[in-house]
Each structure stands twice: as C-alpha cells, then as structure tokens.
PDB file of C-alpha atoms in Angstrom:
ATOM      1  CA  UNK A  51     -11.349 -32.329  -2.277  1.00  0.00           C
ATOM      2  CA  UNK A  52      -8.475 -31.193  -4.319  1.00  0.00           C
ATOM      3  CA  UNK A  53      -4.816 -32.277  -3.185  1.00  0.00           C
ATOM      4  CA  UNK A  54      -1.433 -30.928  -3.871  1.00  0.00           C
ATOM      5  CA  UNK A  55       1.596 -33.136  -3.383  1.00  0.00           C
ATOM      6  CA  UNK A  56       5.117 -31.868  -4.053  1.00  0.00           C
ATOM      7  CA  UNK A  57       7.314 -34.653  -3.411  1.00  0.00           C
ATOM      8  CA  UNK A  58      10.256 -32.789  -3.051  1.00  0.00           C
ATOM      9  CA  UNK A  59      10.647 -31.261   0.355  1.00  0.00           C
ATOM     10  CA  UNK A  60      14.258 -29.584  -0.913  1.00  0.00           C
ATOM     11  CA  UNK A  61      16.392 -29.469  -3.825  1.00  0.00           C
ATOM     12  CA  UNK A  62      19.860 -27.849  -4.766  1.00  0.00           C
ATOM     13  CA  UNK A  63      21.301 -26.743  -7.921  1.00  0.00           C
ATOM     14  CA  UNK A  64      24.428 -24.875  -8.417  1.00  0.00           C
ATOM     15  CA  UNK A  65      24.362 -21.502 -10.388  1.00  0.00           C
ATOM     16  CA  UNK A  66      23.878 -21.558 -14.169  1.00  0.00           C
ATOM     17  CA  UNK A  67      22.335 -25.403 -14.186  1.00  0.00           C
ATOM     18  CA  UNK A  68      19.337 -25.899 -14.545  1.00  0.00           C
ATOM     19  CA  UNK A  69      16.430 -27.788 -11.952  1.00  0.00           C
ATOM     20  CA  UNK A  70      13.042 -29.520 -12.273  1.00  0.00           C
ATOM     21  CA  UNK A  71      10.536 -28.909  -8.797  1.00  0.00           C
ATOM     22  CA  UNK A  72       7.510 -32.020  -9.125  1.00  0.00           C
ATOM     23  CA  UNK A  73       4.203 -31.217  -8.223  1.00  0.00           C
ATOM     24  CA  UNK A  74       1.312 -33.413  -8.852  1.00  0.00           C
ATOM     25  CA  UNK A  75      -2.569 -32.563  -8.231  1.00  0.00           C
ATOM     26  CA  UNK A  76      -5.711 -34.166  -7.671  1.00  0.00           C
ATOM     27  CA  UNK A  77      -9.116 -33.099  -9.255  1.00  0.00           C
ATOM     28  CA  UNK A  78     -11.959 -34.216 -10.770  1.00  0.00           C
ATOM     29  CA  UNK A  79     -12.721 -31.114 -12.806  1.00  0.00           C
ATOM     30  CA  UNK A  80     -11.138 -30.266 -16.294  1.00  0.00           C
ATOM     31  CA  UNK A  81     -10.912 -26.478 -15.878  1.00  0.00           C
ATOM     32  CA  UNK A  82      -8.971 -25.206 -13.785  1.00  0.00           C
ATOM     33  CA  UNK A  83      -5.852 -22.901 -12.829  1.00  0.00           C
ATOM     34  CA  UNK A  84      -2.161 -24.461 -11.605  1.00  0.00           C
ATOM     35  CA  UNK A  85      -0.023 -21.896 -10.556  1.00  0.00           C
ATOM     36  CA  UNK A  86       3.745 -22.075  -8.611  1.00  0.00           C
ATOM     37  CA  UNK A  87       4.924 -19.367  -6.212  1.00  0.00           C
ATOM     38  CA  UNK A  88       7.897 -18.170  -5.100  1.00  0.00           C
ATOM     39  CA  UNK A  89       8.528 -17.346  -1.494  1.00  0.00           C
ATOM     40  CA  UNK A  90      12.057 -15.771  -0.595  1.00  0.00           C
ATOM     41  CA  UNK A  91      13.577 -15.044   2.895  1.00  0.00           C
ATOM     42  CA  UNK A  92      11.402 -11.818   2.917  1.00  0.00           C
ATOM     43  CA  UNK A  93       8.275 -14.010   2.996  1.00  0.00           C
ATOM     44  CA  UNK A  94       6.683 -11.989  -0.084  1.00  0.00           C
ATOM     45  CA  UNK A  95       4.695 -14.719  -1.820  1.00  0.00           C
ATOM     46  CA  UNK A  96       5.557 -14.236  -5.515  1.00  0.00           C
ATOM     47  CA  UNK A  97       3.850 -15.291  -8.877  1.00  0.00           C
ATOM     48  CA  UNK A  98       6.179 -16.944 -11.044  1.00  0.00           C
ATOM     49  CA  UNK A  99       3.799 -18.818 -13.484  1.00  0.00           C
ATOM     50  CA  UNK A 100       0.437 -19.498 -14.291  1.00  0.00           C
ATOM     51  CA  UNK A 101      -0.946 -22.279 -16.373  1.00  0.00           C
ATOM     52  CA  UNK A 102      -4.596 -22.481 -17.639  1.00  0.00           C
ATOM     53  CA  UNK A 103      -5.735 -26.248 -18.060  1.00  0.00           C
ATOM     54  CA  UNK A 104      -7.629 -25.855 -20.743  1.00  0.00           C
ATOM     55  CA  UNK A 105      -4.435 -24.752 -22.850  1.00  0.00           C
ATOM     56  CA  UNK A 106      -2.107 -27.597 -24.117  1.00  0.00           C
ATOM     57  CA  UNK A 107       0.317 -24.691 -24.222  1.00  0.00           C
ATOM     58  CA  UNK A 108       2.796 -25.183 -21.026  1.00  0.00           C
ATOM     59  CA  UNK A 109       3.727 -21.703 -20.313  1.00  0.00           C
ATOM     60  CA  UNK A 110       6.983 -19.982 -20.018  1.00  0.00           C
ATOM     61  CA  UNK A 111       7.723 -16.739 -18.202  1.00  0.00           C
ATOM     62  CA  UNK A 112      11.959 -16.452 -19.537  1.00  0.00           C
ATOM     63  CA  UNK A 113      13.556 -18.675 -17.721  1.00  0.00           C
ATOM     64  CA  UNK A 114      11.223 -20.619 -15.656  1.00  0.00           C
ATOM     65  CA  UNK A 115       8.802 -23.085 -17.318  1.00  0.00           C
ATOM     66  CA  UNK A 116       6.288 -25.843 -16.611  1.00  0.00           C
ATOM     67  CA  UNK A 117       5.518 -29.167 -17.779  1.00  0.00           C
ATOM     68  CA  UNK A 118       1.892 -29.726 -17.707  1.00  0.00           C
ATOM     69  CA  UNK A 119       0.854 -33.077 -18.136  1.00  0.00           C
ATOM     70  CA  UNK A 120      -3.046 -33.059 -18.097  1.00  0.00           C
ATOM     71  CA  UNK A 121      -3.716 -36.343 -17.889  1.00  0.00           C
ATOM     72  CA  UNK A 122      -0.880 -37.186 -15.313  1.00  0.00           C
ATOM     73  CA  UNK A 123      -1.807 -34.496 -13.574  1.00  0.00           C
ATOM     74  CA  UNK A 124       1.225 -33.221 -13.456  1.00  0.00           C
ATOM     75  CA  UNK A 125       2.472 -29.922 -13.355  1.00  0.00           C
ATOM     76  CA  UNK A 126       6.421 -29.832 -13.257  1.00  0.00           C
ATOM     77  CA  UNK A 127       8.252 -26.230 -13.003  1.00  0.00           C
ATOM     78  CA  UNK A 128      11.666 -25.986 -14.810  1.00  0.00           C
ATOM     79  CA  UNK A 129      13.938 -23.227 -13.726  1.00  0.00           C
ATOM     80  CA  UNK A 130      17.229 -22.693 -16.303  1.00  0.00           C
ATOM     81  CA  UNK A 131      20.507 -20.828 -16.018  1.00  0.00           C
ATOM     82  CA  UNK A 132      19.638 -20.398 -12.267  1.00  0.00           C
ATOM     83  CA  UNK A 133      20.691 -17.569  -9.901  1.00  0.00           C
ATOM     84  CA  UNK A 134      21.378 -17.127  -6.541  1.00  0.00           C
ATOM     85  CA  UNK A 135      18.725 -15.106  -6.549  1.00  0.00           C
ATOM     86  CA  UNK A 136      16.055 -18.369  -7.109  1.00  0.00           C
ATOM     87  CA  UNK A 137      16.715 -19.542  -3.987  1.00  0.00           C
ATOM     88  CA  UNK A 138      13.325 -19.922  -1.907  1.00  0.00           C
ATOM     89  CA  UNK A 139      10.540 -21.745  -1.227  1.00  0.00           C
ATOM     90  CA  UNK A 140       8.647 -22.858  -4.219  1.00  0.00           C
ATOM     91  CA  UNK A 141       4.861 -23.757  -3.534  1.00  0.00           C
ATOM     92  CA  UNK A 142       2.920 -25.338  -6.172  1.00  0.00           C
ATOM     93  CA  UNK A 143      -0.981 -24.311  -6.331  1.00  0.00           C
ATOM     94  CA  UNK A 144      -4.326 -25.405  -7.642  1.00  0.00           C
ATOM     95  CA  UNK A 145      -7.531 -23.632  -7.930  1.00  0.00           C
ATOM     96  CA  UNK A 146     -10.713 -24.284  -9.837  1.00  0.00           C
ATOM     97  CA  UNK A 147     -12.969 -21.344 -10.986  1.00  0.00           C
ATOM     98  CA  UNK A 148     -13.328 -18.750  -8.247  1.00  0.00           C
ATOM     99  CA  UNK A 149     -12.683 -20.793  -5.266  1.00  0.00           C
ATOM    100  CA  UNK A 150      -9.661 -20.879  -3.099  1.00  0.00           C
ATOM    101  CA  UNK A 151      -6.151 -21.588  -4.094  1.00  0.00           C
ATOM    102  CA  UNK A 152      -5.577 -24.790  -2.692  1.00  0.00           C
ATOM    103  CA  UNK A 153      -1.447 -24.944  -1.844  1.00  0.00           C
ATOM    104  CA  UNK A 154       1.331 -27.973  -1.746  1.00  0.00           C
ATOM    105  CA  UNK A 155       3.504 -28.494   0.935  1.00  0.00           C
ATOM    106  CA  UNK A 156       6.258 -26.484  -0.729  1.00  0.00           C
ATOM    107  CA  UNK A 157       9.872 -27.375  -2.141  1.00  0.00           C
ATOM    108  CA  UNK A 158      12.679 -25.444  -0.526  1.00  0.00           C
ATOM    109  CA  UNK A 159      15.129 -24.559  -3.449  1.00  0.00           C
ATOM    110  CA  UNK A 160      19.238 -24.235  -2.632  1.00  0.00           C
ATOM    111  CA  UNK A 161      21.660 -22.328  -4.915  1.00  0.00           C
ATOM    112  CA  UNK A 162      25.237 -22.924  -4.669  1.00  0.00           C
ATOM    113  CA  UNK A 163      27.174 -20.522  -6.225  1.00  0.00           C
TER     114      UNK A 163
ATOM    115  CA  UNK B  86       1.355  -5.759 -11.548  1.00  0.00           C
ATOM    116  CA  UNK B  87      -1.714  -5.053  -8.235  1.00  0.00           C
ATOM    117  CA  UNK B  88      -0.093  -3.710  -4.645  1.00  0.00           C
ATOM    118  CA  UNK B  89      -1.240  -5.377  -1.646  1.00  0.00           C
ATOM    119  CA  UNK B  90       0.257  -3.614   1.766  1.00  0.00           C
ATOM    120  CA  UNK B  91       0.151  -5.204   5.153  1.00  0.00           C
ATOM    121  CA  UNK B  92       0.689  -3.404   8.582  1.00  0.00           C
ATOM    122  CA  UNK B  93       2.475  -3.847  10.806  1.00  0.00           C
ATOM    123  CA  UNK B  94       4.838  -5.332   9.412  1.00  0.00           C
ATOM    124  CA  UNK B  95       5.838  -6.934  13.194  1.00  0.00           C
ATOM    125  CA  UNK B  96       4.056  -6.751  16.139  1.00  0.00           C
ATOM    126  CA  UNK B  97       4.886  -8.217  19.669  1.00  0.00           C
ATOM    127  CA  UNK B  98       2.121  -8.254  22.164  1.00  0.00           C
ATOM    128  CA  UNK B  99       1.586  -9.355  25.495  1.00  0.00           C
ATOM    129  CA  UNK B 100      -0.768 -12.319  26.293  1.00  0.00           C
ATOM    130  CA  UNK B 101      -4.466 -10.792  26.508  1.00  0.00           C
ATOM    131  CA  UNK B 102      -3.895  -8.141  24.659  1.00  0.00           C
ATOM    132  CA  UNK B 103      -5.989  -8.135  21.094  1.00  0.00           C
ATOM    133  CA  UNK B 104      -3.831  -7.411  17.345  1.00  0.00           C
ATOM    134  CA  UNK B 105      -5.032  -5.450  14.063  1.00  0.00           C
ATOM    135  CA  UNK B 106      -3.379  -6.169  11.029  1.00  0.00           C
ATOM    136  CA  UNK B 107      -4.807  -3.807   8.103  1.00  0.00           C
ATOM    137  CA  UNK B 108      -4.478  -5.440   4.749  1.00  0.00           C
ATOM    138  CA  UNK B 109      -4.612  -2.986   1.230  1.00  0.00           C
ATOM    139  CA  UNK B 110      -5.225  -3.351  -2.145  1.00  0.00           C
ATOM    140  CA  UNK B 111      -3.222   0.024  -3.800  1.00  0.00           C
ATOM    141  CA  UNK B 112      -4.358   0.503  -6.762  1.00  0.00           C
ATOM    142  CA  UNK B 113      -7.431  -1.944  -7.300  1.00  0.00           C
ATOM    143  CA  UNK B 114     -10.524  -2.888  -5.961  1.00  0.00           C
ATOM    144  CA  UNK B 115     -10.420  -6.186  -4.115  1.00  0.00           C
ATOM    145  CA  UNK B 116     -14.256  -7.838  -3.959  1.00  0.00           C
ATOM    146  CA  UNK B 117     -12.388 -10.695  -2.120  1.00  0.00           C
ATOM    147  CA  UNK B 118      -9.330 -11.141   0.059  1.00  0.00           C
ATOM    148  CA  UNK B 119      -8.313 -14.091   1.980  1.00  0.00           C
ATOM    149  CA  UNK B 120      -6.358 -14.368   5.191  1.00  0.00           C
ATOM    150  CA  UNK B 121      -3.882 -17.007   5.896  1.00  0.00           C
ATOM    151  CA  UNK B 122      -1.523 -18.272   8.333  1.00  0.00           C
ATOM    152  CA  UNK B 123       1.807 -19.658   8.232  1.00  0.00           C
ATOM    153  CA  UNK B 124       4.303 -22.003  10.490  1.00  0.00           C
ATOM    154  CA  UNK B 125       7.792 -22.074  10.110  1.00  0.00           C
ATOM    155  CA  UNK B 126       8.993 -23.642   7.070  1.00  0.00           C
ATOM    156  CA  UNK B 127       5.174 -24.803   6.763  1.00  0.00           C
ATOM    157  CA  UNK B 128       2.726 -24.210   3.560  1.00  0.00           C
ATOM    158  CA  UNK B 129      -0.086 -21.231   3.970  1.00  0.00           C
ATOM    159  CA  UNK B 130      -3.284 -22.160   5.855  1.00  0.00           C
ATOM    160  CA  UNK B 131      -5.977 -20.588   4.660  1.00  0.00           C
ATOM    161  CA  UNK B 132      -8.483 -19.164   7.514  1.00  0.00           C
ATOM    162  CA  UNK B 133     -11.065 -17.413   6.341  1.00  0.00           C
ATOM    163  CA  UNK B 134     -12.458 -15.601   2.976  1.00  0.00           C
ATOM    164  CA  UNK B 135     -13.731 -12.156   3.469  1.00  0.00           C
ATOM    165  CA  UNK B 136     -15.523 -10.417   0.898  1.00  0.00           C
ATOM    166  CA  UNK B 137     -16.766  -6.590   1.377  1.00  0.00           C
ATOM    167  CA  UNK B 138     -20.061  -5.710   3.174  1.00  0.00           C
ATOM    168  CA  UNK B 139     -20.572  -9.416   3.866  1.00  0.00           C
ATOM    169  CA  UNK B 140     -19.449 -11.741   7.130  1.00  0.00           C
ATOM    170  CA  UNK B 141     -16.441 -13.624   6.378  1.00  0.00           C
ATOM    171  CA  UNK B 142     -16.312 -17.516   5.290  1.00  0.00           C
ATOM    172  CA  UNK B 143     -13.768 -19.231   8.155  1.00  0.00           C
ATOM    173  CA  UNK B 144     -12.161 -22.706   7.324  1.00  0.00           C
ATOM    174  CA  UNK B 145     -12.840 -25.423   9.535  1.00  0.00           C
ATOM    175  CA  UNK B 146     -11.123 -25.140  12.769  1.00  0.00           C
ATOM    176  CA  UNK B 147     -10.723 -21.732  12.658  1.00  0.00           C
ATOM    177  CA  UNK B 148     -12.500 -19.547  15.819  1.00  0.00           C
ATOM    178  CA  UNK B 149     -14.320 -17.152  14.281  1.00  0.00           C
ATOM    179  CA  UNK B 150     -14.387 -15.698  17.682  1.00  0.00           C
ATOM    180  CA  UNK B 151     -10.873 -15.377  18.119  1.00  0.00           C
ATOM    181  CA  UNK B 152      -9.866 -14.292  14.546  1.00  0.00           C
ATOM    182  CA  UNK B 153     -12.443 -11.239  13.841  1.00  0.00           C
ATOM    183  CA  UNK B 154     -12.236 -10.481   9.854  1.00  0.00           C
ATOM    184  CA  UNK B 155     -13.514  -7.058   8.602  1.00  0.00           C
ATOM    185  CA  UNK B 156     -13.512  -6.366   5.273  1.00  0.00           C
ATOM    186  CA  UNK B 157     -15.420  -2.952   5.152  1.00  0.00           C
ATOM    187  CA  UNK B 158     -14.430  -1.906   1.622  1.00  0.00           C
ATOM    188  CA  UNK B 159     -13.622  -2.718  -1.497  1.00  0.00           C
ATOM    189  CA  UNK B 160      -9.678  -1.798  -0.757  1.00  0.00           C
ATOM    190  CA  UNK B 161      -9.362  -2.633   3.357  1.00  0.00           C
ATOM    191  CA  UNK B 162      -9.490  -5.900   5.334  1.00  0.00           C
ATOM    192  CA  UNK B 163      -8.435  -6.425   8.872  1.00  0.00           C
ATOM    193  CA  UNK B 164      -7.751  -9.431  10.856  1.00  0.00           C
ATOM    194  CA  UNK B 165      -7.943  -8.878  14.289  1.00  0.00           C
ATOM    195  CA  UNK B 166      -6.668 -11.211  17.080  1.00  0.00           C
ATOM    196  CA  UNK B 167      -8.525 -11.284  20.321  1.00  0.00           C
ATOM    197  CA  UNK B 168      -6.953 -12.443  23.437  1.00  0.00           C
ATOM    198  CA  UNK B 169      -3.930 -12.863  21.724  1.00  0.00           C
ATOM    199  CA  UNK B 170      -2.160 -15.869  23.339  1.00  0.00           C
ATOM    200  CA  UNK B 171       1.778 -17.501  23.246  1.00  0.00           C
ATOM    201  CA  UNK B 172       0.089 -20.218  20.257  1.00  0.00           C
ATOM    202  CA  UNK B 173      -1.284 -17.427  17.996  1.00  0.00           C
ATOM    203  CA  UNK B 174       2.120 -17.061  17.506  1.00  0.00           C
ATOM    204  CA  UNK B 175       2.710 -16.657  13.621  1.00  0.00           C
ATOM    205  CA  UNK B 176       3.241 -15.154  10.300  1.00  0.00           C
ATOM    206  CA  UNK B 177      -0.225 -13.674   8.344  1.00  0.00           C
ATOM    207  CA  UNK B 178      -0.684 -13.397   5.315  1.00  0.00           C
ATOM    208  CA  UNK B 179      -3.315 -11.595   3.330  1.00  0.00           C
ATOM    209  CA  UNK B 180      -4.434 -11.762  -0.254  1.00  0.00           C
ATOM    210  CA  UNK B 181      -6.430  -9.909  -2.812  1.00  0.00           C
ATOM    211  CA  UNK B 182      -8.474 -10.907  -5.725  1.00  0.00           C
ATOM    212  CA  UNK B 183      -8.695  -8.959  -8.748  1.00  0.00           C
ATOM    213  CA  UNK B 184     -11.957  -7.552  -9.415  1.00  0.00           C
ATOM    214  CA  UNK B 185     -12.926  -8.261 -13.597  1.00  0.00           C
ATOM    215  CA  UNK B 186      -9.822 -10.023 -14.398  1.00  0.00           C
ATOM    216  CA  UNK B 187     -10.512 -13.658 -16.159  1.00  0.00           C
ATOM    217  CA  UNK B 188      -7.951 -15.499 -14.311  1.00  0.00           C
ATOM    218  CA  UNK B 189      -8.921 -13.977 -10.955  1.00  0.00           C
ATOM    219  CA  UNK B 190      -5.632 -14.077  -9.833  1.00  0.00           C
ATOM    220  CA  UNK B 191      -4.929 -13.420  -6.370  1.00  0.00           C
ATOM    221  CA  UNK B 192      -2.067 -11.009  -5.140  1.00  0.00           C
ATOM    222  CA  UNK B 193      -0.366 -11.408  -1.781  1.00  0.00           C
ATOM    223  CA  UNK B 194       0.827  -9.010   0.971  1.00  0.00           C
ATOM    224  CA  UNK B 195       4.113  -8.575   2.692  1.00  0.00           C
ATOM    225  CA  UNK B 196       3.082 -10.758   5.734  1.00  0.00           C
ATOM    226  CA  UNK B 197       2.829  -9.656   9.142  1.00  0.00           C
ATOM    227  CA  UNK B 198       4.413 -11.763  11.434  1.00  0.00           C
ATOM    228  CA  UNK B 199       3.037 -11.501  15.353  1.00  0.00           C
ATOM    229  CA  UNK B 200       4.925 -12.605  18.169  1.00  0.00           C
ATOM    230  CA  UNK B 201       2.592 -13.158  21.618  1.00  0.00           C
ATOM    231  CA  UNK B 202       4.572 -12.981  24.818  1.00  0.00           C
TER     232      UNK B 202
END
C-alpha cells in the first residue's frame, strides 16, 4: 500500500522568508499524481499544486513550488515571500491512476508577522 | 475552478437521532465523490467511495450500516448518520471527481462539522 510521511508535524516562518514543508512517499508504480493541499482555519481543503510523475518538470503555481525527486521519492513544497495569509495546514497527497488520494499526516504552517 | 457545496454547514443532534449531509457538485458532473472524516488537528480519513446509481465502496472499519451513502445523481451525494451517537462526533468532508478531465482531480467541499449530544 502506498504511504505518505511528512516529517514535519509544524513549522514557522516569519512574513516575506521563505519555507520548505518535506513529504516523502512510498510506491511501487511509476505513474502517478503528488499533490499538496492547503487547509486554513475555515477547513476548506485547497489545491495548491499538482505534480505529474511522469514530468521531470517540478511545477510552480507563483509562489509556491515543489521539489520532486523521483527517485527519492520525494516531493518537497517551497513556499516564497510568505504571507500571513499561508498559514494552515499543509497535507501532502499521493494517488495513482483513478484510485483514491492517499493523504500524509499534515504539516501545520505558522506565520509571524 | 469546479464548486462543491456541503449542507449544513453545522449540525448538533441529540444521541439517536439520524444526520443528512447533502454534498453538490455546481457546475459539473461528478461520476465519483468520496466522503471523509476528520479529527481535530488529524489528516482526512477516507470512508467510503460512492459513485452514481451504484452501492458505495466503504474503507475498512467503516459501518456501512451506520454511515448510509447515496449518491443518486451525477451532481448529489448524501451521507447519512444513523443513530447518531457522542463518538460520531466530527468534521465531514466530501469530494468530487471531475468527470473527462485527465488528471481526475478531485475538488473538496466546505465540510460539515456534526456535533452529537
């Protein structure tokens, strides 16, 4: 079965610096989707990027952007210049195909202005 | 981007009692949707899948008997919670899946969270 580990149960940044959440999967399939979310105090789960593993490409949505490291299996989101407005819970998320997204324990994010 | 509505939003019951949460896709047609529940400062659980005109697919450990899933068209799911007790306690979460899109991507509702007295 696939796993999601995010090692980081909370980080902090101050405004305007810039942060790295971890996240690290487990499969035995080479195509697949990795995805993180963004859940704020309202509980809204929110897309903030999605990265096809068949694309050496790590992809970038302005100022948020991953490191995907296939063969690690790594899968690193880097959020620059941040706002207060990034603070949330962060949850890092595999799925393979049309099955289920399979979710990480989550990494709590802190902004300090 | 794809609208997916929950209601209620909150609902407080009293032990007993059963709960319907509606979930809605706005403006697209949602062959799947997924159902998923959430403890405090916890990751979502996934409980069932539930695709339209067809029984839904419960994770293990889940009662199907307690958690009835509906999911009579292509824009409407409901979870419904039968003999609601103090431990069903919890914030829900539905999700859609887009219907034709390659990356399938799911989007997620508002949350409903349910408070059992």
């Amino acid at each position: 079965a696939q796993t999601v580990t995010q090692s980081q149960p909370e980080m902090s940044v101050q405004e305007a610096e810039t942060v790295t959440l971890s996240c690290t999967y487990d499969t035995s399939e080479s195509d697949y989707y990795l995805f993180w979310y963004k859940q704020p105090p309202s509980r809204q789960m929110i897309l903030v990027i999605r990265q096809e593993a068949y694309k050496q490409q790590n992809a970038t949505e302005n100022r948020f952007s991953v490191n995907f490291q296939k063969a690690a299996k790594s899968f690193s989101l880097k959020i620059s210049d941040s706002q207060l407005g990034d603070a949330a819970m962060y949850f890092c998320a595999y799925r393979k195909g049309y099955s289920t997204l399979t979710f990480g324990k989550g990494t709590m994010l802190l902004v300090s202005p | 981007g794809a609208v997916v509505s929950q209601h209620p939003s909150r609902v407080i019951c009293k032990s007993g009692t059963s709960v319907k949460i509606e979930c809605r896709s706005l403006d697209f047609q949602a062959t799947t949707m997924f159902w998923y529940r959430q403890f405090p400062k916890q990751s979502l659980m996934l409980m069932a899948t539930s695709n339209e005109g067809s029984k839904a697919t419960y994770e293990q450990g889940v009662e199907k008997d307690k958690f009835l899933i509906n999911h009579a068209s292509l824009t409407l799911s409901t979870l419904t919670v039968t003999s609601a007790h103090p431990e069903d306690s919890s914030f829900y979460i539905c999700s859609a899946r887009v219907l034709g899109q390659g990356s399938n991507e799911q989007f997620f509702g508002p949350g409903t969270r349910l408070t059992v007295l």
